[in-house]
mmCIF file of C-alpha atoms in Angstrom:
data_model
loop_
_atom_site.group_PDB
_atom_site.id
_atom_site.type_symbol
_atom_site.label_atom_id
_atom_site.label_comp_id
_atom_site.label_asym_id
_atom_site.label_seq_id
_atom_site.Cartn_x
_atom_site.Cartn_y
_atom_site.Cartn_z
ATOM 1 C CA UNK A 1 0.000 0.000 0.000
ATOM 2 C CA UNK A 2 1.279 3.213 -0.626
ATOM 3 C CA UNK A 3 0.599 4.878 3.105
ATOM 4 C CA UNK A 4 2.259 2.126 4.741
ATOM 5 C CA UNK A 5 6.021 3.631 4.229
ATOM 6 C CA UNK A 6 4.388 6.640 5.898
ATOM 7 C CA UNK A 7 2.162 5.571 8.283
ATOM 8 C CA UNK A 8 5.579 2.981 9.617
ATOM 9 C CA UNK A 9 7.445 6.256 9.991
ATOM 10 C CA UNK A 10 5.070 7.768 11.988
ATOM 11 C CA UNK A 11 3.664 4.693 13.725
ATOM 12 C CA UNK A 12 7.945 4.056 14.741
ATOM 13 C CA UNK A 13 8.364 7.900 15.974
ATOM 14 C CA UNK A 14 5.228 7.575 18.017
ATOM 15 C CA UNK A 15 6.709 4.535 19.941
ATOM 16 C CA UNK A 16 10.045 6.011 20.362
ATOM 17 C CA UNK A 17 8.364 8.488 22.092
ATOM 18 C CA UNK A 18 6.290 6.812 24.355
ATOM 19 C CA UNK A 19 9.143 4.088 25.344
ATOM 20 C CA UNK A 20 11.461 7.081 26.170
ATOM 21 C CA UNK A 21 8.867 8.771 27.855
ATOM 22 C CA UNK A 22 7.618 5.636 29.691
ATOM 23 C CA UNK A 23 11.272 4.774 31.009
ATOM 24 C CA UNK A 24 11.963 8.409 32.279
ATOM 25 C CA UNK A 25 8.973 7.954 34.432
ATOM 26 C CA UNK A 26 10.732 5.083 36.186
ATOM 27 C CA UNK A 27 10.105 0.822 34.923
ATOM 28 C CA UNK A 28 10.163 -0.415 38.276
ATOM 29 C CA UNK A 29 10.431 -4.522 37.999
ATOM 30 C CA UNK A 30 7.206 -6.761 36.619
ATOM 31 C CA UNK A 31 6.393 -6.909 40.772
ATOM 32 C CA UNK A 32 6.436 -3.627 41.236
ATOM 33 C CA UNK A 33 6.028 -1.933 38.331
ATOM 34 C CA UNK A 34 6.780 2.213 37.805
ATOM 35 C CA UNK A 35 4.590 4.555 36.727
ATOM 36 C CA UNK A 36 6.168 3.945 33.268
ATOM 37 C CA UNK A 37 5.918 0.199 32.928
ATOM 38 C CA UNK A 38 3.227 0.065 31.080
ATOM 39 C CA UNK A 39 3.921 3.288 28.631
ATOM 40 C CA UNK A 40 7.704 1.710 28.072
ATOM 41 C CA UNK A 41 6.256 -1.885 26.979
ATOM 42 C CA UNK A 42 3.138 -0.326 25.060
ATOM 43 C CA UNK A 43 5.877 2.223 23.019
ATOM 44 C CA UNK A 44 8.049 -0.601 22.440
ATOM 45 C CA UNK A 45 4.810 -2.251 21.139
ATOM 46 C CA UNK A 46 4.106 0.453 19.231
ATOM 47 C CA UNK A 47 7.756 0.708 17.827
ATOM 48 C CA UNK A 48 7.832 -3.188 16.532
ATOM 49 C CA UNK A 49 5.025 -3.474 14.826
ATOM 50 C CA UNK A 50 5.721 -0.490 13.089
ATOM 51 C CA UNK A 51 9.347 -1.992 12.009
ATOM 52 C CA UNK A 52 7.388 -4.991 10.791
ATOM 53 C CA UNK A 53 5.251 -2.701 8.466
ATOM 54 C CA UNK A 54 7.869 -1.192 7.429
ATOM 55 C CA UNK A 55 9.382 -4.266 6.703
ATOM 56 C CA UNK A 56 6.670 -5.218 4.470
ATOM 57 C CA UNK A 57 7.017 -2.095 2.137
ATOM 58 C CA UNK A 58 8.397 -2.967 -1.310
ATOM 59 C CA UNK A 59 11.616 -0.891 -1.833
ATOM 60 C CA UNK A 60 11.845 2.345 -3.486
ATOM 61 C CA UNK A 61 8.128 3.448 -2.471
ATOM 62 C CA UNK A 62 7.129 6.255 -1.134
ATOM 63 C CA UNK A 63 4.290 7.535 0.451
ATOM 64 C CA UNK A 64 1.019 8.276 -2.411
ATOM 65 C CA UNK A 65 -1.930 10.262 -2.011
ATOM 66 C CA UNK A 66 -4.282 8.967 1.278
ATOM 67 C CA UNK A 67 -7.509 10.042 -0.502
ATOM 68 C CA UNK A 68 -7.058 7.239 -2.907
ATOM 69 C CA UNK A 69 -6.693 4.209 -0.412
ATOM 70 C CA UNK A 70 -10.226 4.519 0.015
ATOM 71 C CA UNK A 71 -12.624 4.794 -3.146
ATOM 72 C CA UNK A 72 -16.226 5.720 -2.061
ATOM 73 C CA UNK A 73 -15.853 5.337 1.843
ATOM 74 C CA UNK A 74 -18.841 6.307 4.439
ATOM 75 C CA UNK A 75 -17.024 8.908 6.382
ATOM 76 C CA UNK A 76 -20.849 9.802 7.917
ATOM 77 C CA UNK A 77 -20.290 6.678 9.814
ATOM 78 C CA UNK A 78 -17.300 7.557 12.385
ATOM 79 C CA UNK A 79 -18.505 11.529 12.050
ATOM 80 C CA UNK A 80 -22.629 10.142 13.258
ATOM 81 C CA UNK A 81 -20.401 8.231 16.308
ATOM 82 C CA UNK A 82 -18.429 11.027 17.192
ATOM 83 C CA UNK A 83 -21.518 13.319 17.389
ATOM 84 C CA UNK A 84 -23.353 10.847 19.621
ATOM 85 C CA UNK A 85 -20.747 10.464 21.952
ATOM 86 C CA UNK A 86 -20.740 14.102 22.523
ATOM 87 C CA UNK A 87 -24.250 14.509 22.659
ATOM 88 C CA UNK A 88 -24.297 11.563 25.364
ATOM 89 C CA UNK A 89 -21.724 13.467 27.436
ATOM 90 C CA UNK A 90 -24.189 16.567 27.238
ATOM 91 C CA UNK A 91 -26.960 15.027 28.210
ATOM 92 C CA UNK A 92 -25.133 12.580 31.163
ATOM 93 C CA UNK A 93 -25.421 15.125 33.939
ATOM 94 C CA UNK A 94 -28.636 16.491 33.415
ATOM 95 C CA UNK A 95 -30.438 13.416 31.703
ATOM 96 C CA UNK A 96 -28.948 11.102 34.052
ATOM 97 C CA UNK A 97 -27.030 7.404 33.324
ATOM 98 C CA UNK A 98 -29.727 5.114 32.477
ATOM 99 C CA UNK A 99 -31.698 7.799 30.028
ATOM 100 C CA UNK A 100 -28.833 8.908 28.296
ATOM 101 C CA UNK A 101 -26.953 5.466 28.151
ATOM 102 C CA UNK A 102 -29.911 3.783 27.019
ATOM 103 C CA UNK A 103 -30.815 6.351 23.837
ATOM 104 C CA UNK A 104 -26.901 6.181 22.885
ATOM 105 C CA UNK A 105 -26.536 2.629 22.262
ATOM 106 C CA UNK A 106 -29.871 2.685 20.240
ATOM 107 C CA UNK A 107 -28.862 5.316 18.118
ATOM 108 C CA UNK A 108 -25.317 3.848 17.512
ATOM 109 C CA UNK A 109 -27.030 0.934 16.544
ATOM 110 C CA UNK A 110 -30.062 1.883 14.800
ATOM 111 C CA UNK A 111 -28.175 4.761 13.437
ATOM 112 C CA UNK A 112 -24.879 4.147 12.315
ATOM 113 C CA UNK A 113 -24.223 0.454 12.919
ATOM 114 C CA UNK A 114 -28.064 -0.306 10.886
ATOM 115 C CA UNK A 115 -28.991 -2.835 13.484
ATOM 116 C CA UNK A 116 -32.502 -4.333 13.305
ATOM 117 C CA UNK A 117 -34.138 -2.193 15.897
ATOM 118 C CA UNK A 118 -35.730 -5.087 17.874
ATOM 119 C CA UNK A 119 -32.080 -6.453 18.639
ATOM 120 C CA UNK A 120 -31.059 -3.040 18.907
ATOM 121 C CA UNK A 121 -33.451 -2.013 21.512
ATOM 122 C CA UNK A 122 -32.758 -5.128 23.208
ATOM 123 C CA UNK A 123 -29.132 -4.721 23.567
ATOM 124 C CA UNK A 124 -29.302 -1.528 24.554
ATOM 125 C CA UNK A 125 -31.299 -2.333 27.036
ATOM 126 C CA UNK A 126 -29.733 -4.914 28.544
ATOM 127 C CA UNK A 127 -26.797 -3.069 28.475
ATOM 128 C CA UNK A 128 -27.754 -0.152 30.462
ATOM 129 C CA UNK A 129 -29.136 -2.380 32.823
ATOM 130 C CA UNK A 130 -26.026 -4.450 33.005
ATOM 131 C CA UNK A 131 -24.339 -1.507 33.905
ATOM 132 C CA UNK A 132 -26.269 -0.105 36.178
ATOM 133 C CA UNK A 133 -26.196 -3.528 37.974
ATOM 134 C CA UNK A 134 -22.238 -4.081 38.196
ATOM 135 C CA UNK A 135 -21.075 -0.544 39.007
ATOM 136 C CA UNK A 136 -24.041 1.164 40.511
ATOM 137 C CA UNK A 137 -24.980 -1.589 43.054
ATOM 138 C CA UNK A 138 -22.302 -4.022 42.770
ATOM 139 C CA UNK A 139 -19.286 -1.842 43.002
ATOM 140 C CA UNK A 140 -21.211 0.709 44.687
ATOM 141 C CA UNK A 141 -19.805 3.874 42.102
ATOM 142 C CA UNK A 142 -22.014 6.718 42.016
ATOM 143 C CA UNK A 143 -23.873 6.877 38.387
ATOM 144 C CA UNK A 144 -25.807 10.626 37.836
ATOM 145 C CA UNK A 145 -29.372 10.356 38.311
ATOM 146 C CA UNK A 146 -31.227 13.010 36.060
ATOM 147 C CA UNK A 147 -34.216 14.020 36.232
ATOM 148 C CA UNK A 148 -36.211 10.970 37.016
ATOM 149 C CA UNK A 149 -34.076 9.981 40.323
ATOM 150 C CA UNK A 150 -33.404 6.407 39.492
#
């Protein structure tokens, strides 16, 4: 593909970054990790996988136009998510958890994922209510209530 020389260059810079960033916040040993254990690994990550695309370039390419890797894509799709996820972080406080979370996943499903709404409804539902279950009552964390209290 011609983004994939590109893309590895910027994929490999990225984990260089976080594995030098990771280690100056201390590694720590796998039994006590550091606060950057995690990052160091994860950049390192990052950083192989990126020589491995790289590695799978054909020689002597270079990076082509981006806008042609994709012919006829449904950019609507990630845009309709994006806009729902900020329209469910509007409406969190003031609707509440179980409204809010409940008309979310049925319009990411119904909306941009075209889900037939009677699994959609159902999934949404027993979603919300799943997660109302473990981490209001189970794990006791305070959800927001909204207008209806519950």
């Amino acid at each position: 593909m011609k983004a994939d020389l590109p893309s590895g260059l910027v994929w490999l810079a990225l984990g260089g970054f976080v594995a030098v960033e990771g280690h100056e916040l201390r590694l720590g040993t796998p039994n006590d990790p550091g606060s950057g254990f995690l990052l160091f690994w994860a950049g390192l990550l990052m950083a192989g996988l990126a020589l491995v695309q790289l590695g799978r370039c054909p020689a002597g390419e270079g990076g082509g136009r981006l806008a042609g890797l994709w012919p006829g894509p449904r950019w609507w799709r990630p845009v309709a998510a994006v806009l729902a996820l900020a329209a469910y972080a509007a409406a969190l406080l003031p609707v509440g958890f179980l409204i809010s979370t409940f008309a979310f996943l049925l319009v990411l499903m119904l909306a941009v994922d075209r889900t037939p709404p009677a699994t959609a409804f159902a999934v949404a539902l027993l979603a919300t209510a799943a997660c109302i279950l473990v981490f209001d009552r189970w794990l006791g964390v305070g959800l927001p209530r909204g207008i209806l209290h519950l």
